PDB file of C-alpha atoms in Angstrom:
ATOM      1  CA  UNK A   1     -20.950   6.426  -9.804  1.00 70.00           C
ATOM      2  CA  UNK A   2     -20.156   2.555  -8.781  1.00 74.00           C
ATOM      3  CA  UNK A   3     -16.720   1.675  -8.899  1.00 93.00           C
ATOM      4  CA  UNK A   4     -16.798  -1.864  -9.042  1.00 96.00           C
ATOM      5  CA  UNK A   5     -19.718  -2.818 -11.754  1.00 96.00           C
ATOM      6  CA  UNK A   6     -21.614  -6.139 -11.655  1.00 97.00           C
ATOM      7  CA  UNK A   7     -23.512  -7.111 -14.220  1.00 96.00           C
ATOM      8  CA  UNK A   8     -26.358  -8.614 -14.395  1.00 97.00           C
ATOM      9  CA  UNK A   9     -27.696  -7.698 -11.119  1.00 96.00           C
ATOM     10  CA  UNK A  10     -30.309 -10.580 -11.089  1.00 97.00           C
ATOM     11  CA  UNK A  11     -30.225 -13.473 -12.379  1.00 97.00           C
ATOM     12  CA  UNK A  12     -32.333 -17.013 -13.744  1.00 97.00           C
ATOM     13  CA  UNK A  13     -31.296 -19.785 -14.937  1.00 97.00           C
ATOM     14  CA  UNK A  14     -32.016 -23.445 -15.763  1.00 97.00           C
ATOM     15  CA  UNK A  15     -30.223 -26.892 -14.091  1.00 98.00           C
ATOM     16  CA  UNK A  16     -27.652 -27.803 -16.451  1.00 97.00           C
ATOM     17  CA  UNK A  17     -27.057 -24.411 -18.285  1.00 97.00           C
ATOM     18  CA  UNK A  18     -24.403 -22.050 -17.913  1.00 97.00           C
ATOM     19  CA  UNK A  19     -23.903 -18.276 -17.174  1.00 97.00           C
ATOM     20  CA  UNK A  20     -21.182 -15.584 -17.098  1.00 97.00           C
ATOM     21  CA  UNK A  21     -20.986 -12.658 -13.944  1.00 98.00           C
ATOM     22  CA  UNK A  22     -19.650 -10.066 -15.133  1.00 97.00           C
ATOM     23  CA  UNK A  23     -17.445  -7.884 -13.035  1.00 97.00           C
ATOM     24  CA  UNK A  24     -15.621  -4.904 -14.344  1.00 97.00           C
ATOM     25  CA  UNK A  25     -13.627  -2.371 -11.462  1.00 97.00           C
ATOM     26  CA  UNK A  26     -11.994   1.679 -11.793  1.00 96.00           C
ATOM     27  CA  UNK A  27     -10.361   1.960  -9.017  1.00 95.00           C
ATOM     28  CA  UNK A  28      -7.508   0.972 -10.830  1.00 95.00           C
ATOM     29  CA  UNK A  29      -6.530  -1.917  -8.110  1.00 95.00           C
ATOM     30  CA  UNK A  30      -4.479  -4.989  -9.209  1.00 94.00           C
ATOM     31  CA  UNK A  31      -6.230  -7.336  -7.481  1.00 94.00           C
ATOM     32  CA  UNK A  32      -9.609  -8.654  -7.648  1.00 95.00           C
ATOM     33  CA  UNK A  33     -11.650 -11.565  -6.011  1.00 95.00           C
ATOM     34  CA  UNK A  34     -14.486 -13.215  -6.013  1.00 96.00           C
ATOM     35  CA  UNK A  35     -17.389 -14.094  -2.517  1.00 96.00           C
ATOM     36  CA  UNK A  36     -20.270 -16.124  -2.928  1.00 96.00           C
ATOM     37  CA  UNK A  37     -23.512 -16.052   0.056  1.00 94.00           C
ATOM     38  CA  UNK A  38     -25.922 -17.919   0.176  1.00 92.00           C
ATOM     39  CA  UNK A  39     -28.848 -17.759   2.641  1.00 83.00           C
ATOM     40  CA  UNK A  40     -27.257 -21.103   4.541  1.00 71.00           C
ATOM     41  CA  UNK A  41     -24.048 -19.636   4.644  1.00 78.00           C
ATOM     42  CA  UNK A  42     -21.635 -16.755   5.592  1.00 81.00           C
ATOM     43  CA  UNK A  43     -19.884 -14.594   2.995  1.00 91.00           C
ATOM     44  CA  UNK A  44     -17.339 -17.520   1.691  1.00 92.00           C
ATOM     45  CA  UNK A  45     -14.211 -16.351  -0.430  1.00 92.00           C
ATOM     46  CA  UNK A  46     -14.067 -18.219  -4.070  1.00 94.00           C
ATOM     47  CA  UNK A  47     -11.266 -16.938  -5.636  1.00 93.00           C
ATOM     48  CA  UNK A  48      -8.644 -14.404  -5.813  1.00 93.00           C
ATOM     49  CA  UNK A  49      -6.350 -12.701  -8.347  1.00 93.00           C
ATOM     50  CA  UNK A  50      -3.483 -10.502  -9.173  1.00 92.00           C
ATOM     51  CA  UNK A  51      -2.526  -8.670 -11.889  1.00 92.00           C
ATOM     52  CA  UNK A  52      -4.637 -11.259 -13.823  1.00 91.00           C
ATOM     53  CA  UNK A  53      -2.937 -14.167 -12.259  1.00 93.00           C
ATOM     54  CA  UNK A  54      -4.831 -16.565  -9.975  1.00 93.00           C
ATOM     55  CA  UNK A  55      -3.580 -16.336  -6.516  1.00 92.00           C
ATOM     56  CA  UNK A  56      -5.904 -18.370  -4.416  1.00 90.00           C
ATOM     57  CA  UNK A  57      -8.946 -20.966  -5.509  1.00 91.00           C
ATOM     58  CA  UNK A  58     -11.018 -21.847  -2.357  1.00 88.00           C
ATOM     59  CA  UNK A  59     -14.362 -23.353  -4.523  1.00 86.00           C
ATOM     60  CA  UNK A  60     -13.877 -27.300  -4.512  1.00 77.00           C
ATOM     61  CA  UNK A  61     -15.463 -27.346  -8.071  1.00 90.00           C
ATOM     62  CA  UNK A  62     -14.050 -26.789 -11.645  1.00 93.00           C
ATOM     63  CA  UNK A  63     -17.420 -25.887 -12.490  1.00 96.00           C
ATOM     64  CA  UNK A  64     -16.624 -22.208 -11.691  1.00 96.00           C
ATOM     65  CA  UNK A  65     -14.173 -20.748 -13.623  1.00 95.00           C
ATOM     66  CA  UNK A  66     -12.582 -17.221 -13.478  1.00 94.00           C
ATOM     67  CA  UNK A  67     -12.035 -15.060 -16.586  1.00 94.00           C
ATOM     68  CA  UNK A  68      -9.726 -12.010 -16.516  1.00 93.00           C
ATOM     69  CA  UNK A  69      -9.447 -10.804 -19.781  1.00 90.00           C
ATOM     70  CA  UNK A  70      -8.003  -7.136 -18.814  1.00 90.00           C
ATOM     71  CA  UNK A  71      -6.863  -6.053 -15.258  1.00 89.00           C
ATOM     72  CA  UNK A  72      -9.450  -4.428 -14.354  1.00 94.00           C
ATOM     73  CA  UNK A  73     -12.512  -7.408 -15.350  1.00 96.00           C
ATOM     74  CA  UNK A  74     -12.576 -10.822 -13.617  1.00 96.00           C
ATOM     75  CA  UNK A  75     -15.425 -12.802 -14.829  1.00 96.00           C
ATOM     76  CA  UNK A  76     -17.213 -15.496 -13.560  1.00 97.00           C
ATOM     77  CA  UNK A  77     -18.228 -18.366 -15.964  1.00 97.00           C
ATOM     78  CA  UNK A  78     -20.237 -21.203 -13.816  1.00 97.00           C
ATOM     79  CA  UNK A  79     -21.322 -24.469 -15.686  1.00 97.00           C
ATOM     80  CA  UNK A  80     -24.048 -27.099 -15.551  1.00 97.00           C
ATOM     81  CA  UNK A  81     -25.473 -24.720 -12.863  1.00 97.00           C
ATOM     82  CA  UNK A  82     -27.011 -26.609 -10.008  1.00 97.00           C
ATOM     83  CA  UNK A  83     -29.756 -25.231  -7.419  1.00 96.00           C
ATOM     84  CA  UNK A  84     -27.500 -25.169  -4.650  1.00 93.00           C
ATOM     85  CA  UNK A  85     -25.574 -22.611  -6.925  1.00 95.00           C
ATOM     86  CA  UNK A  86     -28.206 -19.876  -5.808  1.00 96.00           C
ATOM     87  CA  UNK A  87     -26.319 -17.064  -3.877  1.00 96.00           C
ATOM     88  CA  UNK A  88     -25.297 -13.687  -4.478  1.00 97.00           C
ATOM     89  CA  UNK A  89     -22.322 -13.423  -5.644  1.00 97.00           C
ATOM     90  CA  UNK A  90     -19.508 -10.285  -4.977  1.00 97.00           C
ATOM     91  CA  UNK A  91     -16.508  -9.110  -6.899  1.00 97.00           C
ATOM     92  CA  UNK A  92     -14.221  -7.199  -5.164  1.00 96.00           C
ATOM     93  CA  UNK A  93     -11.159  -5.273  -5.472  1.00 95.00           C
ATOM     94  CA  UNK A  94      -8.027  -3.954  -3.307  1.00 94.00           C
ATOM     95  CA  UNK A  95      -5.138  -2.026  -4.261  1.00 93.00           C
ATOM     96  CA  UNK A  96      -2.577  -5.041  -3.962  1.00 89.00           C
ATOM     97  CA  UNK A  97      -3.181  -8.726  -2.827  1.00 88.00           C
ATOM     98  CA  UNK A  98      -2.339  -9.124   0.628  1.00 81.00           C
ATOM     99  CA  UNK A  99      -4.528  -9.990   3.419  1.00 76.00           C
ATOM    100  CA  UNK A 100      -4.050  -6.698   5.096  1.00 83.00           C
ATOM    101  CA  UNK A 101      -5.430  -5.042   2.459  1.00 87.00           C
ATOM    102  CA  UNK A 102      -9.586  -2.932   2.613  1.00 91.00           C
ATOM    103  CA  UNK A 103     -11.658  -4.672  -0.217  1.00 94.00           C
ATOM    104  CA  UNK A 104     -14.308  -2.922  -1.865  1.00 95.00           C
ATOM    105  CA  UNK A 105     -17.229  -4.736  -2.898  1.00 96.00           C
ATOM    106  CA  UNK A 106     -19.634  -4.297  -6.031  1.00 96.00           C
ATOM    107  CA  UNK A 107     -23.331  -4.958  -5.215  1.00 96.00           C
ATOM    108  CA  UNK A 108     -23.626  -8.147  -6.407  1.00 96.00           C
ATOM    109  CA  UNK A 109     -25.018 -10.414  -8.855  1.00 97.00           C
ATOM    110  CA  UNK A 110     -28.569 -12.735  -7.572  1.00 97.00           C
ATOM    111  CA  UNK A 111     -28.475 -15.354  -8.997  1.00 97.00           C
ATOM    112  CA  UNK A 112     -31.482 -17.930  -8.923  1.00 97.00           C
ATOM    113  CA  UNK A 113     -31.278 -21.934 -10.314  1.00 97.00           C
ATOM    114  CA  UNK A 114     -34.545 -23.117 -10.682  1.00 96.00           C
TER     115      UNK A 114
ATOM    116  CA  UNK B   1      -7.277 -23.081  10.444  1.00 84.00           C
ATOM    117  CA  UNK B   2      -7.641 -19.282  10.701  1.00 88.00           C
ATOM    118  CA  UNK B   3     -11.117 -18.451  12.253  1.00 91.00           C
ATOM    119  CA  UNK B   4     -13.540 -15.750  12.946  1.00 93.00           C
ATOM    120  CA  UNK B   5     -16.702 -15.918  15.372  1.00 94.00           C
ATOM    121  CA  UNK B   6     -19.540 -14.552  16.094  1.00 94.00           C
ATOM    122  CA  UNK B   7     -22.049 -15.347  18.150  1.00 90.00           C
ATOM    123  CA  UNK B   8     -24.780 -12.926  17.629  1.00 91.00           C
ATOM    124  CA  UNK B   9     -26.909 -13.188  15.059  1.00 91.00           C
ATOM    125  CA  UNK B  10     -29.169 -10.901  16.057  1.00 94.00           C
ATOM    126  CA  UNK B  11     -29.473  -7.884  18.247  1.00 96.00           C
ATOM    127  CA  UNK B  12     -32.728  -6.073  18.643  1.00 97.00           C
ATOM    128  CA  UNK B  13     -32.305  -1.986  20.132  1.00 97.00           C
ATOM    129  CA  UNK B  14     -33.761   1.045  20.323  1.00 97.00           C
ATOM    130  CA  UNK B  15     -31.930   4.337  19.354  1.00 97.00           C
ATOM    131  CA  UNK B  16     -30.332   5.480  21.401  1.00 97.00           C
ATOM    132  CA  UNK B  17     -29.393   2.361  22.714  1.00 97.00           C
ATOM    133  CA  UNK B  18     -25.468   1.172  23.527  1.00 97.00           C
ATOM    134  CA  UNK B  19     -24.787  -1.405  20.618  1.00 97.00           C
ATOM    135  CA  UNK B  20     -21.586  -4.282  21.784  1.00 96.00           C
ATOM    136  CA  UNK B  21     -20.878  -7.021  19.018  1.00 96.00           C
ATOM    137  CA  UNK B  22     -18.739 -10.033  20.119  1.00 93.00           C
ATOM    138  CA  UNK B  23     -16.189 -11.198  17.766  1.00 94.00           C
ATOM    139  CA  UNK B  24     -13.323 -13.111  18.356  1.00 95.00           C
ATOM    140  CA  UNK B  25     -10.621 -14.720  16.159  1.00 94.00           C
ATOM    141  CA  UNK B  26      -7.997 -17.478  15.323  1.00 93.00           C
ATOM    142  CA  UNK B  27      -4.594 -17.411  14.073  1.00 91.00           C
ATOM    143  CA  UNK B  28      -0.850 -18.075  14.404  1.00 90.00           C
ATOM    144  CA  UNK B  29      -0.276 -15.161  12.409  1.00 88.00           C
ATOM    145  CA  UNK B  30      -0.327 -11.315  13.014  1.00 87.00           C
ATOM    146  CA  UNK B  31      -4.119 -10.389  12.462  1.00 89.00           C
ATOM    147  CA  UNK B  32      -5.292  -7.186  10.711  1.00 92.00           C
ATOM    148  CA  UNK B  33      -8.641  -6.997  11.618  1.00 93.00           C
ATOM    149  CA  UNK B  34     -12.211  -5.113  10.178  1.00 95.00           C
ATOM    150  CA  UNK B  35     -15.539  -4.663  10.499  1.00 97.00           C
ATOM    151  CA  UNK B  36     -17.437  -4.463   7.314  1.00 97.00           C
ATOM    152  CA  UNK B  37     -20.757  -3.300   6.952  1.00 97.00           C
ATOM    153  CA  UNK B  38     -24.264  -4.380   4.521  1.00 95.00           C
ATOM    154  CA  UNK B  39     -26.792  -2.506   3.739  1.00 94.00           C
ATOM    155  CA  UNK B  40     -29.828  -4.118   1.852  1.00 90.00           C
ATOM    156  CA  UNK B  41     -29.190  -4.990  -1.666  1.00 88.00           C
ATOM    157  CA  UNK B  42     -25.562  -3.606  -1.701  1.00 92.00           C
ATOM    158  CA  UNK B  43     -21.843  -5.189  -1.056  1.00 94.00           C
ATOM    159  CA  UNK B  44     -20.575  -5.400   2.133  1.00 96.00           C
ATOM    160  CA  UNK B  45     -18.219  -2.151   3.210  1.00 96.00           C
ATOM    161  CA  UNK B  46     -15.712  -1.270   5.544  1.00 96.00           C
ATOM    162  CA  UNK B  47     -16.574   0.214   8.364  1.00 97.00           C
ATOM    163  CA  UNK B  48     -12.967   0.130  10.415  1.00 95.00           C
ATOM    164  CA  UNK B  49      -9.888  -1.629  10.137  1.00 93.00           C
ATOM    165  CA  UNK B  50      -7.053  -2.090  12.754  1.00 91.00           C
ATOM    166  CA  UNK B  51      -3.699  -3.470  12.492  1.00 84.00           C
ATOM    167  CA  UNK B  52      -1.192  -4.439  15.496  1.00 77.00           C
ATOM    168  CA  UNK B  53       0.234  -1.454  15.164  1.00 78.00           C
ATOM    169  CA  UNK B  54      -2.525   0.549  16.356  1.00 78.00           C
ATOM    170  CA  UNK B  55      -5.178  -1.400  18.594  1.00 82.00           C
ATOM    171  CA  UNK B  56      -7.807   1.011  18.594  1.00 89.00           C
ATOM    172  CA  UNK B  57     -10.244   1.932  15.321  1.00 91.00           C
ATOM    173  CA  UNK B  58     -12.697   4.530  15.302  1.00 93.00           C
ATOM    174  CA  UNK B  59     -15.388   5.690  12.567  1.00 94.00           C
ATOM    175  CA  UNK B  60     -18.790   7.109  12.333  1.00 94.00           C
ATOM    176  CA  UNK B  61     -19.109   7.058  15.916  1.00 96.00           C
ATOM    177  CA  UNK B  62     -18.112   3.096  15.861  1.00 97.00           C
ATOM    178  CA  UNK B  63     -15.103   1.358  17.689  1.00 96.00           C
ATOM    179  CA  UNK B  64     -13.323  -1.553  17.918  1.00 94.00           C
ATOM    180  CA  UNK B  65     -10.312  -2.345  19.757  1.00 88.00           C
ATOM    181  CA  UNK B  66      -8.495  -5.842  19.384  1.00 86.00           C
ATOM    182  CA  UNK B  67      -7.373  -7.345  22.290  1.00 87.00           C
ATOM    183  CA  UNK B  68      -4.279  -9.894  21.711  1.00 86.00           C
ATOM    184  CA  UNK B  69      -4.607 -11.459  24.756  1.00 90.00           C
ATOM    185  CA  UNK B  70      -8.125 -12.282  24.653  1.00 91.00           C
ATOM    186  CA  UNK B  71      -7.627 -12.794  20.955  1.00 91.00           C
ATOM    187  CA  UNK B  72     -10.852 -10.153  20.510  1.00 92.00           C
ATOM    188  CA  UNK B  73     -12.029  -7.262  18.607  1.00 92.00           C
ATOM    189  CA  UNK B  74     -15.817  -6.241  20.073  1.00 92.00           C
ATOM    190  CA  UNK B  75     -17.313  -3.721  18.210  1.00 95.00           C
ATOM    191  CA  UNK B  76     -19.377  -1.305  19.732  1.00 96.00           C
ATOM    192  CA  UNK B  77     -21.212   2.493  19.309  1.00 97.00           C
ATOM    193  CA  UNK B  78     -22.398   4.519  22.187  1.00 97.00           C
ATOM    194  CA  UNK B  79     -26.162   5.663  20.674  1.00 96.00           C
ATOM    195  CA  UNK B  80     -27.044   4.034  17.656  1.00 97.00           C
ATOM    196  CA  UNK B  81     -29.615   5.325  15.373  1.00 97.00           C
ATOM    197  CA  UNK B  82     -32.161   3.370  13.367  1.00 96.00           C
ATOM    198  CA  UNK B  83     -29.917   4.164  10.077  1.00 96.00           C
ATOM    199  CA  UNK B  84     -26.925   2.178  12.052  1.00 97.00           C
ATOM    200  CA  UNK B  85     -29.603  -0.763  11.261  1.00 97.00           C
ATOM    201  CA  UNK B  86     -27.577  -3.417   8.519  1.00 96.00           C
ATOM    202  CA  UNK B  87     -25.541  -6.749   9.125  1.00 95.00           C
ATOM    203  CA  UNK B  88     -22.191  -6.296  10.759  1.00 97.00           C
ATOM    204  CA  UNK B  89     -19.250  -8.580   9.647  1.00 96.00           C
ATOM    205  CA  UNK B  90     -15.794  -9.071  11.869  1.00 96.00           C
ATOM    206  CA  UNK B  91     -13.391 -10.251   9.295  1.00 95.00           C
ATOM    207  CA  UNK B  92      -9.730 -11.553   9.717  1.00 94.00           C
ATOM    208  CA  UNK B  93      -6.551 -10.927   7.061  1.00 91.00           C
ATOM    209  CA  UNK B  94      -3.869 -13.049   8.064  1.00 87.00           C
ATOM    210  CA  UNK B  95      -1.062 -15.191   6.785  1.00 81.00           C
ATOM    211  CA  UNK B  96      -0.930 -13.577   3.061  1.00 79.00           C
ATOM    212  CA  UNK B  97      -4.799 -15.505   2.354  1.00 81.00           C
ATOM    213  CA  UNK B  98      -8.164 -13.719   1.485  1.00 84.00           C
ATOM    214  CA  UNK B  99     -10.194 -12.049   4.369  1.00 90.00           C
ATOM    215  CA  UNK B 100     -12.013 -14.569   6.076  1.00 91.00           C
ATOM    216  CA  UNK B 101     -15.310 -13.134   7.580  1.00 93.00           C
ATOM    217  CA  UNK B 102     -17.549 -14.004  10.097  1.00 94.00           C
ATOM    218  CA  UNK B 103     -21.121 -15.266  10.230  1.00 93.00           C
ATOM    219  CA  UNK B 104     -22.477 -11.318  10.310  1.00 94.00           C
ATOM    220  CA  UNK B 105     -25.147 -10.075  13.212  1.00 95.00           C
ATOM    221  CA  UNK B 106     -27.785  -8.218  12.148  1.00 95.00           C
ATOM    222  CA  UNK B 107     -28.322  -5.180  13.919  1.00 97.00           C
ATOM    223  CA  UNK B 108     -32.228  -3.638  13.973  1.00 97.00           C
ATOM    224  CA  UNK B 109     -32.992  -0.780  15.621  1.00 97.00           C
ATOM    225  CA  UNK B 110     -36.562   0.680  15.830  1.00 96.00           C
ATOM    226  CA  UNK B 111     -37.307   4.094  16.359  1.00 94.00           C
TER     227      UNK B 111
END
C-alpha cells in the first residue's frame, strides 16, 4: 500500500480557476514538503514544513498556498491557475526536517492548465 | 548558492554495460549527499545516501563515493540491466535547507 497518498493523480483545469492537491502521508514523519517539475525544468523544491509549521517557502508567488490541517496532510491550494502552472507536482515526507534527512515521495499529482 | 550538476542528460547502454554518472556539487557546508531514482509515472526514490562520515554508498549493485576534494559523488554500477533503465537524480542536503537536486540523466538500456 502507498504511504504517501496524492490525490487526484491527474489533473485539468481552466486559466483563472483554482484547485486543491491533496497530499495525505503514514509514515508517521513530522515533516512534509512540497516539489514541483515541469518538462522545462528540474525537480524544484516549493515548500517545506514541520510539525505543521512552515519552515521554508522557495515559490516566488502567493498564488500557491500550503494547507496542513493535521500532521500528517499538507495540501496544496493554487489560485488563478496559469498555463505555465502545468507540472507534476510531489509531496514528500521525512522523519524530521533537516537536510540530511531520506525523503519519500508520493507519485504525484499531473496537473494540466489549458 | 548551494549547487548540484549534472551534465548528462542522457546515456544510451546495453546490459551489461558499465554505467558512470557525473555529478558534482557546491557548498560551504558539510554535504550529505543521494542519488534518487524515477521510474515512469512514480515519485522519485532513494537509491543511496552518504554522509561525511562514511564516503562510500552501496545498493542494488549501485555506488557512489563522494570525493571532498574534487567536490564529487559519480555514481556508477558494474552491469546494468534494462530494468536499471529510469532517470537518475544527484541531490545535495546542506546547511539545514531542502534537498536541492540535480537536472536528472536518463539512463536507457536496451536489451
Amino acid at each position: 500500500d502507498p504511504k504517501i497518498i496524492q490525490k487526484p493523480k491527474y489533473l485539468v483545469a481552466v486559466t483563472g480557476s483554482e484547485k486543491i492537491l491533496i497530499c495525505e502521508q503514514y509514515l508517521g514523519h513530522n515533516a512534509m514538503y512540497w516539489y514541483r517539475q515541469s518538462a522545462k525544468k528540474p525537480l524544484e523544491f516549493m515548500f517545506s514544513y514541520s510539525y505543521q509549521k512552515l519552515m521554508d517557502n522557495q515559490t516566488a508567488s502567493s498564488r500557491f498556498q500550503p494547507q496542513s490541517s493535521k500532521k500528517n496532510h499538507l495540501d496544496l491550494q493554487i489560485t488563478a491557475l496559469k498555463p505555465d502552472d502545468s507540472a507534476t507536482y510531489f509531496c514528500a515526507s521525512s522523519q524530521v526536517w533537516a537536510s540530511a534527512e531520506t525523503l519519500y515521495f508520493g507519485s504525484g499529482t499531473r496537473l494540466t492548465v489549458l | 548558492g548551494d549547487s548540484v550538476t549534472q551534465m548528462q542528460g542522457q546515456v544510451t547502454l546495453s546490459e551489461d554495460d558499465f554505467l558512470f554518472i557525473n555529478c558534482t556539487y557546491s557548498t560551504t557546508w558539510y554535504p550529505t549527499l543521494f542519488w534518487y531514482v524515477q521510474y515512469p509515472g512514480e515519485g522519485p526514490q532513494l537509491l543511496l545516501k552518504v554522509t561525511t562520515a562514511n564516503n562510500k554508498g552501496i545498493s542494488r549493485g549501485f555506488e557512489a563515493t563522494y570525493d571532498k576534494r574534487t567536490t564529487s559523488f559519480h555514481l556508477q554500477k558494474a552491469s546494468v540491466q534494462e530494468s536499471d533503465s529510469a532517470v537518475y537524480y544527484c541531490v545535495l542536503g546542506a546547511g539545514g535547507r531542502a534537498l536541492i537536486f540535480g537536472t536528472g540523466t536518463t539512463v536507457s538500456v536496451s536489451p
